[in-house]
mmCIF file of C-alpha atoms in Angstrom:
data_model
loop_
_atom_site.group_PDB
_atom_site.id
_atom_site.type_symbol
_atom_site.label_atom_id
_atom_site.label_comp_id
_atom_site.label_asym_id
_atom_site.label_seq_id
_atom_site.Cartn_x
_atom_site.Cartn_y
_atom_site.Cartn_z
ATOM 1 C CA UNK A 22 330.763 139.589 136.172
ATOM 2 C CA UNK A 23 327.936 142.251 135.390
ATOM 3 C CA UNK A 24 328.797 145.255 133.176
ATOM 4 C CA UNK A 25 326.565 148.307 133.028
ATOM 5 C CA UNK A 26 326.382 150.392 130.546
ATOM 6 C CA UNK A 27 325.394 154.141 130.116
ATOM 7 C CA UNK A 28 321.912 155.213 129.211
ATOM 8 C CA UNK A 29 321.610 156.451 126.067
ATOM 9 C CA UNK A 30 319.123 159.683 127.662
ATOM 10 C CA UNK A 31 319.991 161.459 130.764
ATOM 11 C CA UNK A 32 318.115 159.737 133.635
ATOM 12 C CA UNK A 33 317.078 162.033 136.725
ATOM 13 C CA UNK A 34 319.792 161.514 139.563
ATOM 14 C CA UNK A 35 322.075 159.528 137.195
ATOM 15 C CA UNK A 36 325.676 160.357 138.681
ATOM 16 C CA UNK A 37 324.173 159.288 142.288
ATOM 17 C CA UNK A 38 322.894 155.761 141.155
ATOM 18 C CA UNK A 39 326.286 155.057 139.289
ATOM 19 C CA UNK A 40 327.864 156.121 142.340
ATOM 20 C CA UNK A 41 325.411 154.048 144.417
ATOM 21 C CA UNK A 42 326.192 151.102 142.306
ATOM 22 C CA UNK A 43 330.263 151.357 142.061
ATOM 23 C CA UNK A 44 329.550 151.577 145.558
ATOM 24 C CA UNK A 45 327.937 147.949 145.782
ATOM 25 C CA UNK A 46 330.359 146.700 144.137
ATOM 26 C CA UNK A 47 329.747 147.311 139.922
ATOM 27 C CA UNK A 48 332.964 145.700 138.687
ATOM 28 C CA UNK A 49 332.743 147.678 135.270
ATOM 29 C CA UNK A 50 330.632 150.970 133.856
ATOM 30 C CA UNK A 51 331.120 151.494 130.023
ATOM 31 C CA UNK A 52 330.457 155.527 129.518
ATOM 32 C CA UNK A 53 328.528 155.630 126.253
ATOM 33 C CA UNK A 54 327.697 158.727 124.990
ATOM 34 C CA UNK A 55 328.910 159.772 121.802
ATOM 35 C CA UNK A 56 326.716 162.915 121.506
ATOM 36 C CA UNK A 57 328.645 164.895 124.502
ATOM 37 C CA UNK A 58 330.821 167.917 123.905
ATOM 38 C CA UNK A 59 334.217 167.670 125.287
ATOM 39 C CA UNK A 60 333.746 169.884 128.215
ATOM 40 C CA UNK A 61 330.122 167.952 129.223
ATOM 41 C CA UNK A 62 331.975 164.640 128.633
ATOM 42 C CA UNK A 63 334.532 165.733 131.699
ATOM 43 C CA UNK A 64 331.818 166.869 133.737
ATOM 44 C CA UNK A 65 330.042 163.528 133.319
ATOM 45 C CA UNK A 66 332.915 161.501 134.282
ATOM 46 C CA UNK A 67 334.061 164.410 137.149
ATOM 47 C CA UNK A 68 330.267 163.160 138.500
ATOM 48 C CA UNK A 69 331.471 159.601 139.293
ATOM 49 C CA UNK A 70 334.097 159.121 142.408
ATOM 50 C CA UNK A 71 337.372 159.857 141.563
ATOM 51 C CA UNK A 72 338.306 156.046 143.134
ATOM 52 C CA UNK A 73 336.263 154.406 140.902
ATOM 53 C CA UNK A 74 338.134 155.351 137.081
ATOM 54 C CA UNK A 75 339.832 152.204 137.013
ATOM 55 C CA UNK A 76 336.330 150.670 136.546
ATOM 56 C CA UNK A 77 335.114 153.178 133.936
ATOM 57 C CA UNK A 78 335.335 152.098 130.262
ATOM 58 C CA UNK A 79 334.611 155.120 127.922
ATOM 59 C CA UNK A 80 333.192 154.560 124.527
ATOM 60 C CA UNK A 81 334.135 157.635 123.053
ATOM 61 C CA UNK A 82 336.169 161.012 123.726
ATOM 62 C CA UNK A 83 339.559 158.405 123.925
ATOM 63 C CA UNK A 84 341.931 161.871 123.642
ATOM 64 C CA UNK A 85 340.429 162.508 126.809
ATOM 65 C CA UNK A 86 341.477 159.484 128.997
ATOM 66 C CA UNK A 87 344.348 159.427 130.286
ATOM 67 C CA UNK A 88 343.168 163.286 131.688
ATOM 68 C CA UNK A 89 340.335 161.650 133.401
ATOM 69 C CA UNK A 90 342.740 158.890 134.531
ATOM 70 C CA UNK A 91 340.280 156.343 132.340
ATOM 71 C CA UNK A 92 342.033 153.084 131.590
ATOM 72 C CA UNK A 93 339.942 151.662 129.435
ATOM 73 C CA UNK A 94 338.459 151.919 126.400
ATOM 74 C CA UNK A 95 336.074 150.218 123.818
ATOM 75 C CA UNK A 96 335.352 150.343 119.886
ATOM 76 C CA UNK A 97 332.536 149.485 118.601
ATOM 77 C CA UNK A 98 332.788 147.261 115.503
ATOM 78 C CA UNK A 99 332.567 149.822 112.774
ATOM 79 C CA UNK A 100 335.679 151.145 114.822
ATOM 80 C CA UNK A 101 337.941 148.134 115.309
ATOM 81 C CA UNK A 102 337.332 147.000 111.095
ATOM 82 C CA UNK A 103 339.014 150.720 110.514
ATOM 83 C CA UNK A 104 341.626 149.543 112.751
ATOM 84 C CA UNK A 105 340.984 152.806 114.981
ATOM 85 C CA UNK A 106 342.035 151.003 117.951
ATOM 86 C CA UNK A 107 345.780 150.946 116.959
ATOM 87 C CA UNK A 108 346.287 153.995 117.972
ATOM 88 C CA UNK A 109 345.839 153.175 121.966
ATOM 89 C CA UNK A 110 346.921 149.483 121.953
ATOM 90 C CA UNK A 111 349.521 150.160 124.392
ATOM 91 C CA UNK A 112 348.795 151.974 128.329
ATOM 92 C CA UNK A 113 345.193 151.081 127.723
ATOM 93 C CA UNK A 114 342.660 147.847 128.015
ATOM 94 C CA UNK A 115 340.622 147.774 125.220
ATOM 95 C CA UNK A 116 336.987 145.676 124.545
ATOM 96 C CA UNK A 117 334.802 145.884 121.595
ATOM 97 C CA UNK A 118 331.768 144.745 119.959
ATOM 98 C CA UNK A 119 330.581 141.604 117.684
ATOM 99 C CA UNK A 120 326.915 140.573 116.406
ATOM 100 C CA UNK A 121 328.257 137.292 115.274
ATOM 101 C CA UNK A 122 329.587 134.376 117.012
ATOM 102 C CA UNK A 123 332.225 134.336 114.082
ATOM 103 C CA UNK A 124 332.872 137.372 114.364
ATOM 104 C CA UNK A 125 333.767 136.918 117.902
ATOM 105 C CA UNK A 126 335.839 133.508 117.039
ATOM 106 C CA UNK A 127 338.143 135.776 114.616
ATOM 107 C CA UNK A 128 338.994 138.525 117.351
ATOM 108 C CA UNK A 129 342.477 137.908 118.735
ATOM 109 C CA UNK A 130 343.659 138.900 122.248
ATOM 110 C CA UNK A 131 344.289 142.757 121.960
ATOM 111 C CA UNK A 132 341.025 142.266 123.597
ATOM 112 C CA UNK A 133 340.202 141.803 126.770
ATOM 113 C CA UNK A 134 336.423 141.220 125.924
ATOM 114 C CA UNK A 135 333.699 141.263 123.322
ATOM 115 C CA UNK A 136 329.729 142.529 123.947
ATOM 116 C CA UNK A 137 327.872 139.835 121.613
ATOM 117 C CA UNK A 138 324.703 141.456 121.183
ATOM 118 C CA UNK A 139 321.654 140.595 120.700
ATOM 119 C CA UNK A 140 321.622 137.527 123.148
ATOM 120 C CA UNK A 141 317.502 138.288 123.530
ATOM 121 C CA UNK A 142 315.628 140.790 122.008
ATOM 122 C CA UNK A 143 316.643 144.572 123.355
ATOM 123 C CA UNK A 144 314.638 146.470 125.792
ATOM 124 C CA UNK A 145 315.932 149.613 125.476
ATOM 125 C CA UNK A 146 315.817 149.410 121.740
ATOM 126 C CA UNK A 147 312.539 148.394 120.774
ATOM 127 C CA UNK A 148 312.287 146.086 117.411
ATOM 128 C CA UNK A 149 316.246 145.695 117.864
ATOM 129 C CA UNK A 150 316.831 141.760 118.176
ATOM 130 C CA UNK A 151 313.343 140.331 117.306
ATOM 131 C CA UNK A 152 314.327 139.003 113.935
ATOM 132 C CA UNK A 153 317.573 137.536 115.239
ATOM 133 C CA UNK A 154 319.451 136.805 118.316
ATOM 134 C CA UNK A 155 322.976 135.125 119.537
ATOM 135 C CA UNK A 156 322.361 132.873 122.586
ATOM 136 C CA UNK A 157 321.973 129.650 120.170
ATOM 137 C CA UNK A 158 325.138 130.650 118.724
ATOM 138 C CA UNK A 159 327.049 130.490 122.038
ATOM 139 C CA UNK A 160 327.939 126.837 121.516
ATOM 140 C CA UNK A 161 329.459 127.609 118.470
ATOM 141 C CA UNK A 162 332.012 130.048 120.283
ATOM 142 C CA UNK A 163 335.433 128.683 119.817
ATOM 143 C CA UNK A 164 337.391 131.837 120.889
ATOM 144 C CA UNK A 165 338.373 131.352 124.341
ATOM 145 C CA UNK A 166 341.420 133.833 124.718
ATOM 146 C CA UNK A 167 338.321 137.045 124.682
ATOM 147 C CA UNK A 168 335.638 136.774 127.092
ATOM 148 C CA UNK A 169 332.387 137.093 126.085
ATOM 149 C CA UNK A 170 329.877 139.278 127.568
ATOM 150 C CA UNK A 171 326.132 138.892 126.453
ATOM 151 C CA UNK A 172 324.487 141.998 125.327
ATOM 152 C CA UNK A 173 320.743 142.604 124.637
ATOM 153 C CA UNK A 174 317.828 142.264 126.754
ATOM 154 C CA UNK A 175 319.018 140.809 129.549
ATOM 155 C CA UNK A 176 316.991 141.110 132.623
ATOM 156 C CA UNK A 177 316.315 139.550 136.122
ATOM 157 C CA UNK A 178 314.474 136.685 134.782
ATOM 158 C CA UNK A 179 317.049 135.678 132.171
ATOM 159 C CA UNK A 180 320.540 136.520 132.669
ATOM 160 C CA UNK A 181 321.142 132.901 134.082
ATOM 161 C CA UNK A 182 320.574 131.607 130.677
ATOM 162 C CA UNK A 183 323.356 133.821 128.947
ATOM 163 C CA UNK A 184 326.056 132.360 131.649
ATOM 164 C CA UNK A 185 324.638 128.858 131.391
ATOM 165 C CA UNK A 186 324.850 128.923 127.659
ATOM 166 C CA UNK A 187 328.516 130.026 127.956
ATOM 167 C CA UNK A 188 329.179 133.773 128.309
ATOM 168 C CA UNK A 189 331.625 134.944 130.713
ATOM 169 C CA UNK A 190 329.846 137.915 131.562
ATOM 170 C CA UNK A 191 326.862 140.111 131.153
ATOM 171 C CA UNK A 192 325.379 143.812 130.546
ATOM 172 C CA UNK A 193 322.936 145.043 131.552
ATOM 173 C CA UNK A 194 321.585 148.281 130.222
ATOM 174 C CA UNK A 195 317.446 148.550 129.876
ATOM 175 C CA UNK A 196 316.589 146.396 132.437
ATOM 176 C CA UNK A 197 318.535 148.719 135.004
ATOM 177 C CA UNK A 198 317.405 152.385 133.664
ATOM 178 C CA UNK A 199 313.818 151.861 132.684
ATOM 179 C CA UNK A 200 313.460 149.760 136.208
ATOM 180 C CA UNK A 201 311.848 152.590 138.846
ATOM 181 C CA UNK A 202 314.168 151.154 140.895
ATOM 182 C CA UNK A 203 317.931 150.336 139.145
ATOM 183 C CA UNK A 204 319.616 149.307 142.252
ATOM 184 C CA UNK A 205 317.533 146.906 143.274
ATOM 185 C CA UNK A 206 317.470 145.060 140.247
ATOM 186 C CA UNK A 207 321.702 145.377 139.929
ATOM 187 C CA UNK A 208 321.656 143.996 143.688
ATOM 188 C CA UNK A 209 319.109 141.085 142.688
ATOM 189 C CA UNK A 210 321.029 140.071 139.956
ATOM 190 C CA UNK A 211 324.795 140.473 141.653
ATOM 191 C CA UNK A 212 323.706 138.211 144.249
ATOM 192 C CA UNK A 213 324.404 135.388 142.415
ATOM 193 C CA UNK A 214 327.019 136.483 140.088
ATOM 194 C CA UNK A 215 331.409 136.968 141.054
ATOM 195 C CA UNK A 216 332.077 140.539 140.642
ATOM 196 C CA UNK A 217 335.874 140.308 140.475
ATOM 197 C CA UNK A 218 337.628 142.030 137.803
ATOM 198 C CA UNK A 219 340.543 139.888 136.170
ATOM 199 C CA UNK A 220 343.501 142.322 135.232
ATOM 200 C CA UNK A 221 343.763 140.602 131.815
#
């Protein structure tokens, strides 16, 4: 399964290649973007097809998804130690985030999946990842009730390595919006990848 998630700067037609990609078949599309007012936050997700919020994950603004019909929702690790996720455990799928391999092992399944990041060193974040990054660690994963989705500069050239090493999905975020072209490279990539969505 590929996951895409949001770039962190407005890109020029942005609502039209989400929609393009949905379209071709994007099983998941994690809405990050913290710094949005409430109002610019519903216009944002009012941008994407109405029959596509059962694939939106939102990463932020959580009072304001069952109004956008948003299912799902994720917290990034400062979040979940603070236990904020409590609050929606119930009517909502939840996913968060782990830099560790044991920090992933100690999640339990209120989860439905973790982003282990950095698997390779980011491309949208320069420097991020260069000292250290996860995909050795993957054979040390021992969690198997969370899936594991590799995070961090994955690209068209390595993304095989992150499943083959034992992640049950990936996400792509730099190597689709600084690519002149970001459906091509989703369409390259989803070739050879399932795009179901399991309902767990």
């Amino acid at each position: 399964m590929i996951i895409l998630l949001s770039p962190e700067q407005p890109v020029v037609h942005e609502s039209a290649v989400i929609n393009a990609l949905l379209e071709r078949g994007l099983p998941l599309f994690h809405i990050r973007k913290y710094q949005l007012t409430d109002t610019e936050m519903m216009a944002y997700v009012n941008g994407i097809d109405s029959g596509y919020r059962h694939r939106l994950v939102t990463h932020s603004h959580f009072h304001l998804a069952t109004e956008l019909g948003i299912e799902r929702l994720h917290f990034r690790e400062e979040d979940r130690k603070q236990n904020k996720h409590e609050a929606f455990m119930n009517g909502f799928t939840l996913s968060t985030s782990v830099h560790t391999i044991a920090a992933f092992n100690s999640l339990d399944i209120v989860w439905d999946y973790a982003f282990l990041s950095p698997v390779f060193p980011s491309i949208s974040k320069k420097g991020y990842g260069v000292g250290h990054t996860t995909l050795d660690d993957l054979p040390l994963r021992s969690n198997l009730a969370v899936r594991l989705v590799g995070l961090g500069g994955i690209d068209q050239q390595n993304y095989a390595q992150v499943l083959s090493a034992g992640a049950d999905a990936i996400a792509l975020l730099g190597a689709v919006w600084n690519h002149p072209e970001p459906i091509q490279v989703f369409e390259t990539i989803n070739k050879h990848i399932p795009t179901g969505i399991s309902s767990s």
